[in-house]
Amino acid sequence: MPKLDIVSAIEGRKRQLLVEELRKHHELTIGEINQLARGELGPQLRSITIADLIGSGPESSVSGAARQGRASREPEARAPRPKAVKSPSSQNKPLREVVTRTAAGREAFDQRILEAIKAIGGPASATEIQRRVGGTNMQVRSGVNRLIEAGHVTWTGKARGTRYYPA
């Protein structure tokens, strides 16, 4: 095997490992990924697409080099994504994964949020709701906003001081 093929194979595997790690750490922000792209991982990170991360689309199993017509690799077998189980002390990380990509998933999640707000009984913070229902901070806030628009929840305060009540 020529040296160039070995280097290409190693780069492809590094890219594949990076995609797998990014999938495991879905709480990373674009800003944090951008900081990583400024370092040693930059070339591999810049070749990764959203389709690669979510595992869909025709390009998801093709390396960045292949999209540029230089080399290709066989599609890797995708293992099922493990459910996220995080400590309650980390506010922006999911306690357990929730599905909000579908209307039915959002509706079920919103119902759990409403039940949590009612169970808390008094002013409920987004963090307290998240501890009870799981999901990310953003999923909880989006769900609460949908409930506010539907007239099921009211709120007071701003930013971290925002508290939610059953309507």
C-alpha positions in Angstrom: 0.0 0.0 0.0 1.6 3.3 -1.0 2.3 5.9 1.7 -0.4 8.2 0.4 -3.1 5.6 0.8 -2.1 5.0 4.4 -2.2 8.7 5.2 -5.6 9.1 3.5 -6.9 6.1 5.5 -5.7 7.6 8.7 -7.2 11.0 7.9 -10.5 9.3 7.0 -10.5 7.4 10.3 -9.6 10.6 12.3 -12.6 12.3 10.6 -14.9 9.3 11.4 -13.8 9.4 15.1 -14.4 13.1 15.2 -18.0 12.7 13.8 -18.6 10.0 16.4 -17.4 12.2 19.3 -19.4 15.2 18.1 -22.5 13.0 18.1 -21.8 11.9 21.7 -21.4 15.6 22.8 -24.5 17.1 21.2 -24.5 19.8 23.9 -21.6 21.5 22.2 -22.4 24.9 20.8 -21.4 26.2 17.3 -19.1 28.6 19.1 -17.3 25.8 20.9 -17.0 23.8 17.7 -15.6 26.9 16.0 -12.9 27.2 18.7 -12.0 23.5 18.2 -11.7 24.2 14.4 -9.0 26.8 15.1 -6.7 24.1 16.4 -5.3 20.8 15.2 -8.8 19.4 14.5 -9.6 22.3 12.1 -9.1 20.5 8.7 -11.3 17.5 9.8 -14.0 19.7 11.4 -14.3 21.9 8.3 -15.0 18.8 6.2 -17.9 17.6 8.4 -21.4 18.5 7.3 -24.7 18.6 9.3 -25.8 15.5 7.3 -22.7 13.7 8.6 -23.6 14.6 12.2 -27.3 13.6 11.9 -26.5 10.6 9.7 -28.8 11.5 6.9 -28.6 12.5 3.3 -26.5 11.2 0.5 -23.3 12.8 1.7 -23.4 11.5 5.3 -21.2 8.5 4.6 -18.7 10.2 2.3 -15.6 12.0 3.6 -14.8 15.6 2.8 -12.0 14.5 0.6 -14.4 12.3 -1.4 -16.8 15.3 -1.9 -13.8 17.1 -3.3 -13.1 14.2 -5.7 -9.8 13.0 -4.1 -10.7 9.8 -2.2 -13.6 7.9 -0.8 -14.3 5.3 1.8 -16.9 2.7 2.5 -19.9 3.9 4.5 -19.4 3.0 8.2 -22.0 1.0 10.1 -23.8 3.4 12.4 -24.4 2.1 16.0 -27.6 3.3 17.7 -27.1 6.5 19.6 -27.0 6.0 23.3 -29.5 7.9 25.5 -27.9 10.8 27.3 -27.9 10.6 31.1 -26.3 13.6 32.7 -26.0 14.8 36.3 -28.7 17.2 37.5 -26.0 19.8 38.3 -25.3 20.5 34.6 -28.0 22.9 33.6 -27.4 23.0 29.8 -26.9 19.3 29.4 -29.8 16.9 28.9 -30.8 14.7 31.8 -32.3 12.3 29.3 -32.8 12.6 25.6 -36.2 13.7 24.4 -37.5 13.7 20.9 -38.8 17.1 19.8 -38.2 16.7 16.1 -41.8 15.5 15.4 -45.1 17.1 16.2 -46.1 14.1 18.4 -42.7 14.3 20.2 -43.1 18.0 20.9 -46.7 17.5 22.1 -45.7 14.7 24.5 -42.7 16.7 25.8 -44.9 19.8 26.3 -47.4 17.7 28.2 -44.6 16.5 30.5 -43.5 20.2 31.0 -47.0 21.3 31.9 -47.4 18.4 34.4 -44.0 19.3 35.9 -45.0 23.0 36.3 -48.3 21.9 38.0 -46.4 19.4 40.3 -43.9 22.1 41.4 -46.9 24.1 42.6 -45.2 27.4 42.8 -42.9 29.4 40.6 -41.0 27.0 38.4 -37.6 27.9 36.8 -36.6 26.4 33.5 -33.7 24.5 35.3 -36.2 23.0 37.8 -38.5 21.9 35.0 -35.5 20.5 33.1 -34.5 18.4 36.1 -37.9 16.8 36.1 -38.6 16.3 32.4 -35.1 16.0 30.8 -34.1 17.4 27.5 -31.8 20.4 26.9 -32.3 23.9 28.3 -33.3 25.0 24.9 -35.9 22.2 24.4 -37.5 23.1 27.8 -37.6 26.8 27.0 -39.1 26.2 23.6 -41.7 23.8 25.1 -42.6 26.4 27.7 -42.9 29.1 25.0 -45.3 26.8 23.1 -47.4 26.3 26.3 -47.4 30.1 26.9 -48.7 30.7 23.3 -51.4 28.0 23.8 -52.5 29.8 27.0 -51.6 26.9 29.4 -48.7 28.6 31.2 -47.9 32.2 32.4 -44.6 33.7 33.4 -43.0 36.5 35.3 -39.4 37.8 35.5 -36.5 38.0 33.0 -33.6 35.9 32.1 -32.6 33.5 34.9 -35.2 35.1 37.1 -38.1 33.9 34.8 -40.6 31.7 36.6 -43.5 29.8 35.1 -47.0 29.1 36.5 -49.9 27.0 35.3 -52.5 29.4 33.7 
